[in-house]
Tab-separated table of C-alpha atoms (C1' of nucleotides) in Angstrom:
chain	number	residue	atom	x	y	z
A	1	MET	CA	78.357	91.385	121.502
A	2	LYS	CA	81.783	91.210	120.396
A	3	LYS	CA	82.860	94.374	118.466
A	4	HIS	CA	84.022	94.272	115.062
A	5	SER	CA	87.463	95.164	115.138
A	6	VAL	CA	89.159	97.756	112.586
A	7	VAL	CA	92.650	98.729	111.711
A	8	ILE	CA	93.333	102.017	109.906
A	9	VAL	CA	96.165	102.133	107.276
A	10	ASP	CA	96.952	106.150	106.574
A	11	ASP	CA	99.900	108.110	106.809
A	12	HIS	CA	98.067	111.289	107.763
A	13	LEU	CA	98.272	110.747	111.292
A	14	LEU	CA	95.639	113.371	112.185
A	15	PHE	CA	93.033	111.667	109.714
A	16	ALA	CA	93.912	108.353	111.147
A	17	GLN	CA	93.437	109.674	114.680
A	18	SER	CA	90.283	111.420	113.978
A	19	LEU	CA	88.973	108.490	112.188
A	20	GLN	CA	89.468	106.089	114.828
A	21	GLY	CA	87.582	108.533	117.194
A	22	LEU	CA	84.803	108.367	114.887
A	23	VAL	CA	84.763	104.302	114.307
A	24	ASN	CA	84.947	104.057	118.052
A	25	ALA	CA	81.746	106.150	118.475
A	26	PHE	CA	80.015	103.332	116.495
A	27	ASP	CA	78.728	100.774	118.786
A	28	GLU	CA	79.668	97.633	116.562
A	29	PHE	CA	83.105	98.701	115.822
A	30	GLU	CA	86.273	99.198	117.586
A	31	VAL	CA	89.754	100.443	116.280
A	32	LEU	CA	92.514	97.964	117.217
A	33	TYR	CA	95.234	100.394	116.132
A	34	HIS	CA	96.363	102.532	113.283
A	35	VAL	CA	99.615	102.500	111.388
A	36	LYS	CA	101.427	105.035	108.892
A	37	ASN	CA	101.853	102.308	105.917
A	38	GLY	CA	101.966	98.977	104.502
A	39	SER	CA	105.278	97.998	106.209
A	40	GLU	CA	103.933	98.975	109.738
A	41	LEU	CA	100.839	97.102	109.284
A	42	ILE	CA	102.561	93.986	108.172
A	43	LYS	CA	104.796	94.199	111.177
A	44	LYS	CA	101.985	94.570	113.479
A	45	LEU	CA	100.069	91.831	111.628
A	46	LEU	CA	102.765	89.464	112.005
A	47	GLU	CA	103.609	90.076	115.565
A	48	SER	CA	99.861	89.863	116.755
A	49	GLU	CA	97.650	86.764	116.821
A	50	ASN	CA	94.691	89.434	117.027
A	51	VAL	CA	93.465	89.412	113.474
A	52	PRO	CA	91.386	92.544	112.597
A	53	ASP	CA	88.078	91.950	111.045
A	54	ILE	CA	88.414	94.961	108.580
A	55	ILE	CA	91.283	96.889	107.432
A	56	LEU	CA	90.655	100.666	106.408
A	57	LEU	CA	93.428	101.064	103.550
A	58	ASP	CA	94.654	104.293	102.252
A	59	ILE	CA	96.167	104.084	98.772
A	60	ASN	CA	98.775	106.952	98.679
A	61	MET	CA	101.373	106.186	101.509
A	62	PRO	CA	105.096	106.525	101.251
A	63	VAL	CA	107.121	103.487	101.851
A	64	MET	CA	104.631	100.762	100.953
A	65	ASN	CA	101.332	102.078	99.344
A	66	GLY	CA	97.928	100.542	99.261
A	67	PHE	CA	98.364	98.364	96.000
A	68	GLU	CA	101.191	96.490	97.485
A	69	THR	CA	99.966	96.393	100.730
A	70	MET	CA	96.611	94.902	99.305
A	71	GLU	CA	98.688	92.200	97.630
A	72	TRP	CA	100.522	91.180	100.599
A	73	ILE	CA	96.865	90.877	102.580
A	74	LYS	CA	95.343	88.799	99.938
A	75	GLU	CA	98.463	86.442	99.947
A	76	ASN	CA	98.862	86.336	103.878
A	77	ARG	CA	95.662	87.342	105.451
A	78	PRO	CA	92.794	86.540	103.037
A	79	SER	CA	90.239	86.434	105.691
A	80	ILE	CA	90.633	90.227	106.475
A	81	GLN	CA	87.998	92.415	104.831
A	82	VAL	CA	89.783	95.500	103.164
A	83	LEU	CA	87.996	98.431	102.285
A	84	ALA	CA	89.884	101.117	100.258
A	85	LEU	CA	89.814	104.599	101.537
A	86	SER	CA	91.079	107.334	99.228
A	87	MET	CA	90.611	110.592	97.634
A	88	ASP	CA	91.417	109.335	94.271
A	89	ASP	CA	88.191	108.765	92.303
A	90	HIS	CA	89.938	107.766	88.924
A	91	GLU	CA	88.565	104.758	87.173
A	92	GLU	CA	92.088	102.820	86.956
A	93	THR	CA	92.634	103.087	90.505
A	94	ILE	CA	89.448	101.875	91.658
A	95	ILE	CA	89.584	98.777	89.298
A	96	LYS	CA	92.934	98.191	90.197
A	97	MET	CA	92.167	98.185	93.978
A	98	LEU	CA	88.932	96.240	93.245
A	99	ARG	CA	90.718	93.716	91.160
A	100	LEU	CA	93.416	93.279	94.000
A	101	GLY	CA	90.817	91.928	96.322
A	102	ALA	CA	89.545	95.054	98.127
A	103	LYS	CA	86.013	94.567	99.375
A	104	GLY	CA	84.938	98.270	98.604
A	105	TYR	CA	86.265	101.402	97.518
A	106	LEU	CA	85.317	104.708	99.597
A	107	LEU	CA	86.106	108.377	98.761
A	108	LYS	CA	87.207	110.434	101.501
A	109	ASP	CA	84.692	112.841	100.975
A	110	ILE	CA	81.870	110.773	101.783
A	111	HIS	CA	79.346	111.623	104.415
A	112	PRO	CA	80.028	109.801	107.651
A	113	GLU	CA	76.760	108.021	107.679
A	114	ILE	CA	77.696	106.319	104.489
A	115	PHE	CA	80.808	105.217	105.936
A	116	TYR	CA	79.013	103.686	108.759
A	117	LYS	CA	76.981	101.906	106.276
A	118	ALA	CA	79.725	100.788	104.380
A	119	LEU	CA	81.422	99.120	107.417
A	120	ASN	CA	78.248	97.275	108.093
A	121	GLU	CA	77.653	96.325	104.399
A	122	VAL	CA	81.143	94.834	104.389
A	123	ILE	CA	80.609	92.814	107.587
A	124	SER	CA	77.504	91.344	106.522
A	125	ASN	CA	77.614	91.355	102.450
A	126	GLY	CA	81.317	91.502	102.328
A	127	ILE	CA	81.338	94.010	99.792
A	128	TYR	CA	80.435	97.867	99.503
A	129	TYR	CA	80.664	100.337	96.663
A	130	SER	CA	79.917	103.929	97.457
A	131	GLU	CA	77.616	105.769	94.856
A	132	ARG	CA	80.093	107.669	92.945
A	133	VAL	CA	82.312	104.730	92.662
A	134	ALA	CA	79.515	102.524	91.248
A	135	THR	CA	78.835	105.155	88.619
A	136	THR	CA	82.376	105.378	87.679
A	137	LEU	CA	82.413	101.534	87.416
A	138	LEU	CA	79.208	101.490	85.288
A	139	ASN	CA	80.548	104.063	82.968
A	140	SER	CA	83.672	102.195	82.535
A	141	LEU	CA	81.583	99.151	81.742
A	142	HIS	CA	78.907	100.919	79.355
A	143	GLY	CA	80.937	103.923	78.232
A	144	GLY	CA	83.074	102.325	75.467
A	145	ASP	CA	83.900	99.153	73.584
A	146	GLU	CA	87.361	98.499	74.197
A	147	LYS	CA	87.578	98.596	77.682
A	148	GLU	CA	89.200	95.202	78.042
A	149	THR	CA	92.055	96.360	76.096
A	150	SER	CA	92.362	100.061	77.578
A	151	LYS	CA	91.453	100.459	81.178
A	152	GLY	CA	91.453	96.764	82.317
A	153	LYS	CA	94.802	95.790	80.927
A	154	GLN	CA	97.730	96.094	83.097
A	155	LEU	CA	100.906	97.376	81.900
A	156	LYS	CA	103.901	95.241	81.669
A	157	ASP	CA	106.822	95.876	83.877
A	158	THR	CA	108.842	97.086	81.097
A	159	GLU	CA	106.303	99.459	79.932
A	160	LEU	CA	105.455	100.897	83.487
A	161	THR	CA	109.458	101.346	83.729
A	162	PHE	CA	109.236	103.282	80.877
A	163	LEU	CA	106.209	105.312	81.955
A	164	LYS	CA	108.055	106.263	85.241
A	165	LEU	CA	110.963	107.607	83.255
A	166	ALA	CA	108.879	109.429	80.597
A	167	CYS	CA	107.464	111.423	83.753
A	168	THR	CA	110.911	112.973	84.087
A	169	GLU	CA	112.995	115.455	82.210
A	170	MET	CA	114.952	112.574	80.517
A	171	THR	CA	114.691	112.243	76.646
A	172	TYR	CA	113.690	109.363	75.115
A	173	LYS	CA	117.366	108.717	74.089
A	174	GLU	CA	118.344	108.810	77.853
A	175	ILE	CA	115.510	106.628	78.720
A	176	ALA	CA	116.681	103.995	76.409
A	177	GLN	CA	120.113	104.203	77.732
A	178	GLU	CA	118.797	103.761	81.219
A	179	MET	CA	116.646	100.797	80.223
A	180	CYS	CA	119.369	99.372	77.971
A	181	LEU	CA	117.005	99.051	75.029
A	182	SER	CA	117.112	100.762	71.459
A	183	PRO	CA	115.752	104.221	71.050
A	184	LYS	CA	113.439	102.329	68.569
A	185	THR	CA	111.996	100.216	71.032
A	186	ILE	CA	111.393	103.217	73.223
A	187	ASP	CA	109.608	104.502	70.577
A	188	GLY	CA	107.413	101.509	70.195
A	189	TYR	CA	106.474	101.597	73.929
A	190	ARG	CA	105.612	105.355	73.475
A	191	GLU	CA	103.415	104.664	70.494
A	192	SER	CA	101.801	101.780	72.279
A	193	LEU	CA	101.019	103.736	75.530
A	194	PHE	CA	99.658	106.641	73.251
A	195	LYS	CA	97.094	104.438	71.949
A	196	HIS	CA	96.490	102.460	75.050
A	197	PHE	CA	95.895	105.925	77.005
A	198	LYS	CA	94.189	107.629	74.087
A	199	VAL	CA	96.813	110.510	74.468
A	200	LYS	CA	98.689	112.701	71.719
A	201	SER	CA	101.972	113.567	73.255
A	202	ARG	CA	104.400	112.970	76.054
A	203	ILE	CA	102.688	115.640	78.086
A	204	GLY	CA	99.376	113.790	77.745
A	205	LEU	CA	101.199	110.578	78.988
A	206	VAL	CA	102.645	112.324	82.033
A	207	LEU	CA	99.231	113.779	82.843
A	208	TYR	CA	97.428	110.484	82.532
A	209	ALA	CA	100.130	108.611	84.644
A	210	ILE	CA	99.755	111.341	87.433
A	211	ARG	CA	95.929	111.384	87.484
A	212	ASN	CA	95.753	107.611	87.584
A	213	ASN	CA	98.395	107.329	90.321
A	214	MET	CA	100.581	105.086	88.096
A	215	VAL	CA	103.575	107.330	89.102
A	216	ASN	CA	103.748	109.421	92.170
A	217	SER	CA	103.790	113.009	91.266
A	218	LYS	CA	104.742	114.434	94.612
U	1	MET	CA	85.753	129.622	130.546
U	2	LYS	CA	84.574	130.236	127.046
U	3	LYS	CA	85.866	127.923	124.815
U	4	HIS	CA	87.605	128.987	121.507
U	5	SER	CA	85.364	128.492	118.492
U	6	VAL	CA	86.703	126.783	115.454
U	7	VAL	CA	85.310	126.387	112.049
U	8	ILE	CA	86.479	123.598	109.650
U	9	VAL	CA	87.008	123.993	105.897
U	10	ASP	CA	87.742	120.578	103.976
U	11	ASP	CA	85.967	119.057	101.286
U	12	HIS	CA	86.545	115.636	102.645
U	13	LEU	CA	83.639	115.143	104.656
U	14	LEU	CA	84.779	112.044	106.552
U	15	PHE	CA	87.952	113.918	107.513
U	16	ALA	CA	86.218	117.107	108.554
U	17	GLN	CA	83.736	115.071	110.536
U	18	SER	CA	86.464	112.955	112.177
U	19	LEU	CA	88.365	116.026	113.006
U	20	GLN	CA	85.469	117.862	114.611
U	21	GLY	CA	85.267	114.970	116.879
U	22	LEU	CA	88.815	115.536	117.792
U	23	VAL	CA	88.676	119.120	118.400
U	24	ASN	CA	85.657	118.830	120.521
U	25	ALA	CA	87.370	116.541	122.767
U	26	PHE	CA	89.756	119.370	123.521
U	27	ASP	CA	88.552	121.046	126.597
U	28	GLU	CA	89.508	124.741	125.340
U	29	PHE	CA	87.983	124.420	121.744
U	30	GLU	CA	84.701	123.580	120.279
U	31	VAL	CA	83.544	123.356	116.627
U	32	LEU	CA	80.912	125.668	115.551
U	33	TYR	CA	80.315	124.000	112.122
U	34	HIS	CA	82.302	122.394	109.221
U	35	VAL	CA	81.822	123.431	105.443
U	36	LYS	CA	83.188	121.864	102.129
U	37	ASN	CA	84.654	124.844	100.432
U	38	GLY	CA	85.247	128.544	100.747
U	39	SER	CA	81.875	129.534	98.975
U	40	GLU	CA	80.010	127.786	101.859
U	41	LEU	CA	82.314	129.305	104.434
U	42	ILE	CA	81.654	132.872	102.975
U	43	LYS	CA	77.890	132.027	103.038
U	44	LYS	CA	78.090	130.746	106.711
U	45	LEU	CA	80.216	133.869	107.898
U	46	LEU	CA	77.853	136.350	106.253
U	47	GLU	CA	74.795	134.842	107.469
U	48	SER	CA	75.731	134.526	111.048
U	49	GLU	CA	76.945	137.102	113.512
U	50	ASN	CA	78.965	134.454	115.486
U	51	VAL	CA	82.703	135.017	114.516
U	52	PRO	CA	84.778	132.165	115.083
U	53	ASP	CA	88.051	132.446	116.488
U	54	ILE	CA	90.208	129.981	114.343
U	55	ILE	CA	89.574	128.746	110.769
U	56	LEU	CA	91.187	125.660	109.635
U	57	LEU	CA	91.302	125.814	106.116
U	58	ASP	CA	92.265	123.084	103.639
U	59	ILE	CA	93.957	124.319	100.347
U	60	ASN	CA	92.797	121.788	97.821
U	61	MET	CA	89.242	122.076	97.369
U	62	PRO	CA	86.894	122.107	94.291
U	63	VAL	CA	84.742	125.330	93.866
U	64	MET	CA	86.754	127.621	96.003
U	65	ASN	CA	90.116	126.496	97.133
U	66	GLY	CA	92.220	127.880	100.243
U	67	PHE	CA	94.010	130.496	98.421
U	68	GLU	CA	91.231	132.343	97.347
U	69	THR	CA	89.253	131.838	100.413
U	70	MET	CA	92.441	133.076	102.554
U	71	GLU	CA	92.294	136.187	100.516
U	72	TRP	CA	88.484	136.782	101.132
U	73	ILE	CA	88.898	136.237	104.959
U	74	LYS	CA	91.776	138.586	104.996
U	75	GLU	CA	89.858	141.129	103.432
U	76	ASN	CA	86.670	140.732	105.119
U	77	ARG	CA	87.275	139.218	108.592
U	78	PRO	CA	90.674	139.856	109.360
U	79	SER	CA	90.348	139.254	113.063
U	80	ILE	CA	89.969	135.375	112.556
U	81	GLN	CA	93.228	133.420	113.034
U	82	VAL	CA	93.552	131.195	109.966
U	83	LEU	CA	95.545	127.881	110.114
U	84	ALA	CA	96.113	126.376	107.033
U	85	LEU	CA	95.831	122.556	107.108
U	86	SER	CA	97.028	120.727	103.844
U	87	MET	CA	98.802	117.483	102.744
U	88	ASP	CA	100.854	119.789	100.588
U	89	ASP	CA	104.333	120.300	101.900
U	90	HIS	CA	105.867	122.277	98.823
U	91	GLU	CA	107.708	125.367	99.653
U	92	GLU	CA	105.785	127.406	96.979
U	93	THR	CA	102.565	126.564	98.305
U	94	ILE	CA	103.544	127.007	101.901
U	95	ILE	CA	105.084	130.660	101.377
U	96	LYS	CA	101.969	131.419	99.089
U	97	MET	CA	99.695	130.478	101.859
U	98	LEU	CA	101.786	132.382	104.666
U	99	ARG	CA	101.892	135.303	102.483
U	100	LEU	CA	98.407	135.603	102.131
U	101	GLY	CA	97.852	136.026	105.764
U	102	ALA	CA	97.418	132.297	107.203
U	103	LYS	CA	99.075	132.259	110.773
U	104	GLY	CA	100.107	128.907	110.588
U	105	TYR	CA	100.795	126.070	108.344
U	106	LEU	CA	99.977	122.521	109.279
U	107	LEU	CA	100.452	119.163	107.494
U	108	LYS	CA	97.710	116.500	107.796
U	109	ASP	CA	100.254	113.968	108.787
U	110	ILE	CA	100.937	115.537	112.138
U	111	HIS	CA	100.449	113.945	115.517
U	112	PRO	CA	97.106	115.086	117.085
U	113	GLU	CA	99.197	116.393	119.983
U	114	ILE	CA	101.293	118.811	117.942
U	115	PHE	CA	97.743	119.650	116.363
U	116	TYR	CA	96.628	120.720	119.782
U	117	LYS	CA	99.830	122.579	120.584
U	118	ALA	CA	99.216	124.479	117.291
U	119	LEU	CA	95.679	125.524	118.194
U	120	ASN	CA	96.830	126.782	121.492
U	121	GLU	CA	100.014	128.626	119.885
U	122	VAL	CA	97.712	130.317	117.484
U	123	ILE	CA	95.222	131.643	120.055
U	124	SER	CA	98.235	132.936	122.589
U	125	ASN	CA	100.860	133.888	120.129
U	126	GLY	CA	98.698	134.224	116.950
U	127	ILE	CA	101.370	132.001	114.834
U	128	TYR	CA	102.641	128.533	114.603
U	129	TYR	CA	104.804	126.591	112.384
U	130	SER	CA	105.085	122.713	112.375
U	131	GLU	CA	108.692	121.514	112.358
U	132	ARG	CA	108.712	120.398	108.912
U	133	VAL	CA	107.188	123.431	107.616
U	134	ALA	CA	109.934	125.355	109.533
U	135	THR	CA	112.633	123.579	108.050
U	136	THR	CA	111.082	123.889	104.707
U	137	LEU	CA	111.031	127.681	105.056
U	138	LEU	CA	114.689	127.903	106.608
U	139	ASN	CA	115.786	125.858	103.418
U	140	SER	CA	114.027	128.277	101.377
U	141	LEU	CA	115.816	131.025	103.057
U	142	HIS	CA	119.343	129.789	103.389
U	143	GLY	CA	119.316	127.129	100.355
U	144	GLY	CA	120.101	129.725	97.701
U	145	ASP	CA	120.752	133.217	96.631
U	146	GLU	CA	118.019	133.972	94.282
U	147	LYS	CA	115.044	133.138	96.379
U	148	GLU	CA	113.381	136.630	95.828
U	149	THR	CA	113.444	136.127	92.181
U	150	SER	CA	112.672	132.298	92.090
U	151	LYS	CA	110.499	130.837	94.861
U	152	GLY	CA	109.076	134.364	96.210
U	153	LYS	CA	107.855	135.983	93.192
U	154	GLN	CA	104.526	135.170	91.993
U	155	LEU	CA	103.575	134.682	88.381
U	156	LYS	CA	102.012	137.232	86.444
U	157	ASP	CA	98.321	136.472	85.223
U	158	THR	CA	99.426	135.791	81.605
U	159	GLU	CA	102.368	133.623	82.801
U	160	LEU	CA	99.890	131.420	84.855
U	161	THR	CA	97.626	131.052	81.949
U	162	PHE	CA	100.467	129.920	79.913
U	163	LEU	CA	101.478	127.544	82.321
U	164	LYS	CA	98.200	126.276	82.279
U	165	LEU	CA	98.007	125.572	78.921
U	166	ALA	CA	101.431	124.082	78.953
U	167	CYS	CA	99.987	121.278	81.193
U	168	THR	CA	97.696	120.287	78.342
U	169	GLU	CA	98.142	118.610	75.132
U	170	MET	CA	98.273	121.674	73.152
U	171	THR	CA	101.368	122.653	71.273
U	172	TYR	CA	102.709	125.911	71.929
U	173	LYS	CA	101.395	127.494	68.681
U	174	GLU	CA	98.118	126.474	69.632
U	175	ILE	CA	98.609	128.075	72.978
U	176	ALA	CA	99.835	131.112	71.153
U	177	GLN	CA	96.463	131.220	69.379
U	178	GLU	CA	94.493	130.662	72.325
U	179	MET	CA	96.163	133.445	74.146
U	180	CYS	CA	96.127	135.791	71.142
U	181	LEU	CA	100.001	136.104	71.190
U	182	SER	CA	102.702	135.465	68.846
U	183	PRO	CA	104.342	131.924	69.402
U	184	LYS	CA	107.612	133.856	69.738
U	185	THR	CA	106.349	135.592	72.653
U	186	ILE	CA	104.997	132.151	74.008
U	187	ASP	CA	108.548	131.005	73.407
U	188	GLY	CA	109.636	134.019	75.539
U	189	TYR	CA	107.350	132.543	78.607
U	190	ARG	CA	108.519	129.176	78.449
U	191	GLU	CA	112.295	130.193	78.376
U	192	SER	CA	111.287	132.508	81.543
U	193	LEU	CA	109.705	129.672	83.319
U	194	PHE	CA	112.365	127.329	82.730
U	195	LYS	CA	114.869	129.542	84.176
U	196	HIS	CA	112.526	130.424	86.968
U	197	PHE	CA	111.551	126.994	87.960
U	198	LYS	CA	115.204	125.545	87.239
U	199	VAL	CA	113.537	123.101	84.634
U	200	LYS	CA	114.887	121.736	81.585
U	201	SER	CA	111.761	120.769	79.575
U	202	ARG	CA	108.302	121.029	79.200
U	203	ILE	CA	107.854	117.827	81.024
U	204	GLY	CA	109.650	119.549	83.770
U	205	LEU	CA	107.382	122.482	83.576
U	206	VAL	CA	104.344	120.398	84.040
U	207	LEU	CA	105.741	118.197	86.886
U	208	TYR	CA	106.828	121.568	88.952
U	209	ALA	CA	103.466	122.921	88.116
U	210	ILE	CA	101.701	119.969	89.543
U	211	ARG	CA	103.754	119.395	92.514
U	212	ASN	CA	103.197	122.869	93.464
U	213	ASN	CA	99.727	123.025	93.192
U	214	MET	CA	99.946	125.801	90.382
U	215	VAL	CA	97.597	123.712	88.172
U	216	ASN	CA	95.063	121.115	89.345
U	217	SER	CA	96.127	117.874	88.050
U	218	LYS	CA	93.262	115.895	88.930
P	1	DT	C1'	103.150	72.213	61.927
P	2	DT	C1'	101.673	76.182	60.511
P	3	DT	C1'	99.538	80.724	61.521
P	4	DG	C1'	99.546	84.815	64.198
P	5	DA	C1'	100.392	87.469	67.864
P	6	DC	C1'	104.071	90.295	69.887
P	7	DA	C1'	108.422	92.031	71.184
P	8	DA	C1'	112.625	94.345	69.709
P	9	DG	C1'	114.469	97.365	66.554
P	10	DG	C1'	115.124	100.105	62.019
P	11	DG	C1'	114.354	103.999	58.270
P	12	DG	C1'	113.215	108.226	57.301
P	13	DA	C1'	110.541	112.407	57.383
P	14	DA	C1'	107.518	116.021	59.082
P	15	DA	C1'	106.598	118.692	63.148
P	16	DA	C1'	107.448	120.509	67.712
P	17	DA	C1'	110.456	122.073	71.134
P	18	DT	C1'	114.463	124.241	72.484
P	19	DC	C1'	118.126	127.639	72.461
P	20	DC	C1'	120.482	131.795	71.566
P	21	DC	C1'	120.893	136.274	69.792
P	22	DC	C1'	118.428	140.437	68.271
P	23	DT	C1'	114.941	144.764	67.900
P	24	DT	C1'	110.910	147.634	69.329
P	25	DT	C1'	107.947	149.580	72.383
P	26	DT	C1'	106.305	150.134	77.162
P	27	DT	C1'	106.683	150.759	81.830
P	28	DT	C1'	109.288	151.459	86.054
P	29	DT	C1'	112.191	153.618	88.826
P	30	DA	C1'	116.284	155.983	90.282
I	1	DT	C1'	113.175	162.892	83.038
I	2	DA	C1'	116.888	159.719	81.665
I	3	DA	C1'	118.198	154.877	82.417
I	4	DA	C1'	116.709	150.536	83.121
I	5	DA	C1'	113.952	146.786	82.963
I	6	DA	C1'	110.258	144.191	81.295
I	7	DA	C1'	106.955	142.694	77.721
I	8	DA	C1'	106.275	141.402	72.982
I	9	DG	C1'	108.284	139.632	68.856
I	10	DG	C1'	111.794	138.017	65.321
I	11	DG	C1'	115.267	134.776	62.658
I	12	DG	C1'	117.284	130.707	62.381
I	13	DA	C1'	119.666	126.456	63.763
I	14	DT	C1'	119.720	122.405	66.439
I	15	DT	C1'	117.232	118.778	69.060
I	16	DT	C1'	113.490	115.850	70.156
I	17	DT	C1'	109.281	114.280	69.266
I	18	DT	C1'	105.877	112.049	66.587
I	19	DC	C1'	104.460	109.050	62.873
I	20	DC	C1'	104.184	105.439	59.642
I	21	DC	C1'	105.793	101.347	57.251
I	22	DC	C1'	108.921	97.493	57.789
I	23	DT	C1'	112.117	93.350	59.221
I	24	DT	C1'	113.386	89.551	62.307
I	25	DG	C1'	113.086	86.336	65.763
I	26	DT	C1'	110.008	84.084	69.398
I	27	DC	C1'	106.606	81.786	71.330
I	28	DA	C1'	102.098	79.993	71.645
I	29	DA	C1'	97.553	78.282	69.886
I	30	DA	C1'	94.861	76.072	66.190
DNA sequence: TTTGACAAGGGGAAAAATCCCCTTTTTTTA
DNA sequence: TAAAAAAAGGGGATTTTTCCCCTTGTCAAA
């Protein structure tokens, strides 16, 4: 029987290498290679005709993160099943990743047996949610009444730019200059995001953005 | 030849399990067990007379983090060599961990061969710094002129409490009430920390605290 | 074609944050 | 033990932030 081929994308070499050992220990799977980020993955995919069955994709990576990478894969290699593999258990992140086309979302603190189960599920059903992820998603659906407008909606470019600048020591006046907009327009973005994220202050905005990986805090 | 015994403390089960496989693949080392956090480690250490040679200690863990765990080990099992193993490459964190008695500090993105080297170094010399960590420490020593007062000094309890509350949507007035202090005293803490961390605004304070793991952002 | 949503921007006021200089009381430390 | 440093607090002014209500133009759906 031919083994299912797996590629690991994770900037933590030690983890990637260790995980490769774990996956290779499963009879049905084998790791083709592992790379440090999205750019390297694309380079490898482009120069090789050996298309993997599954990609295990980390989200927080320097150079090219999991979201950008996922977009590229969906555009260019839609046949590959992608399993997101992250430490980030925030709703916003999970939904974003699944919406981009990931076939599952695994948290790095899962038990290895669950991991094995997930690989098999993705091969057969094409989809897998770990328990905590499923719970999170369920909460997201049942928890409120304005999910479409709050969690679901993604920010416009200009709002995202503002958000990133708001997560710095710049004042709103400086942000306005930087974005070539009136301070009053910036004020509008601020109020809009306050409502959207249900926060009361710029500090809240920063915390929300960091918690949900909308800006990279480190 | 008796193998050197290793214990892994990391809340990411998948990583811990994978790493265990990697370590066991080295002839000179074997993993006794792995646990999810400091509390579990202490429980295991207390109930077993088999003391490990090396502990691989993650820093960001729920329940009982790496710092607290390190303190306990130094007090109660000082013969064990502890290698900190974290994704966090910030000066403040590294220095804090080494000051608490860790015999080395490894970043999770290191190459497995470096990891192997580190294990051996710690057994023979009792100390290991990975390249980037050494660079960071050197920068810390040569980089400025007031390192004793800025990076080195650790915050007092009351300042830390303030910092944690400052990373919240509370206003300073509310923080003052919460801490049973005058708003003016709080203002003093604020100014002191601004100078200490070289930041210009509360946003800067929050970012600094998060980046340096002084508060848990998630 | 009209209505309506929405982005951009404005006025103005209240609240919070920032800054600088000062006093008093402890606590260290030389 | 005297001097120095640190902790707690104050006065007061200037910026920033936050909030609410309003105008104009654009673009799309009804």
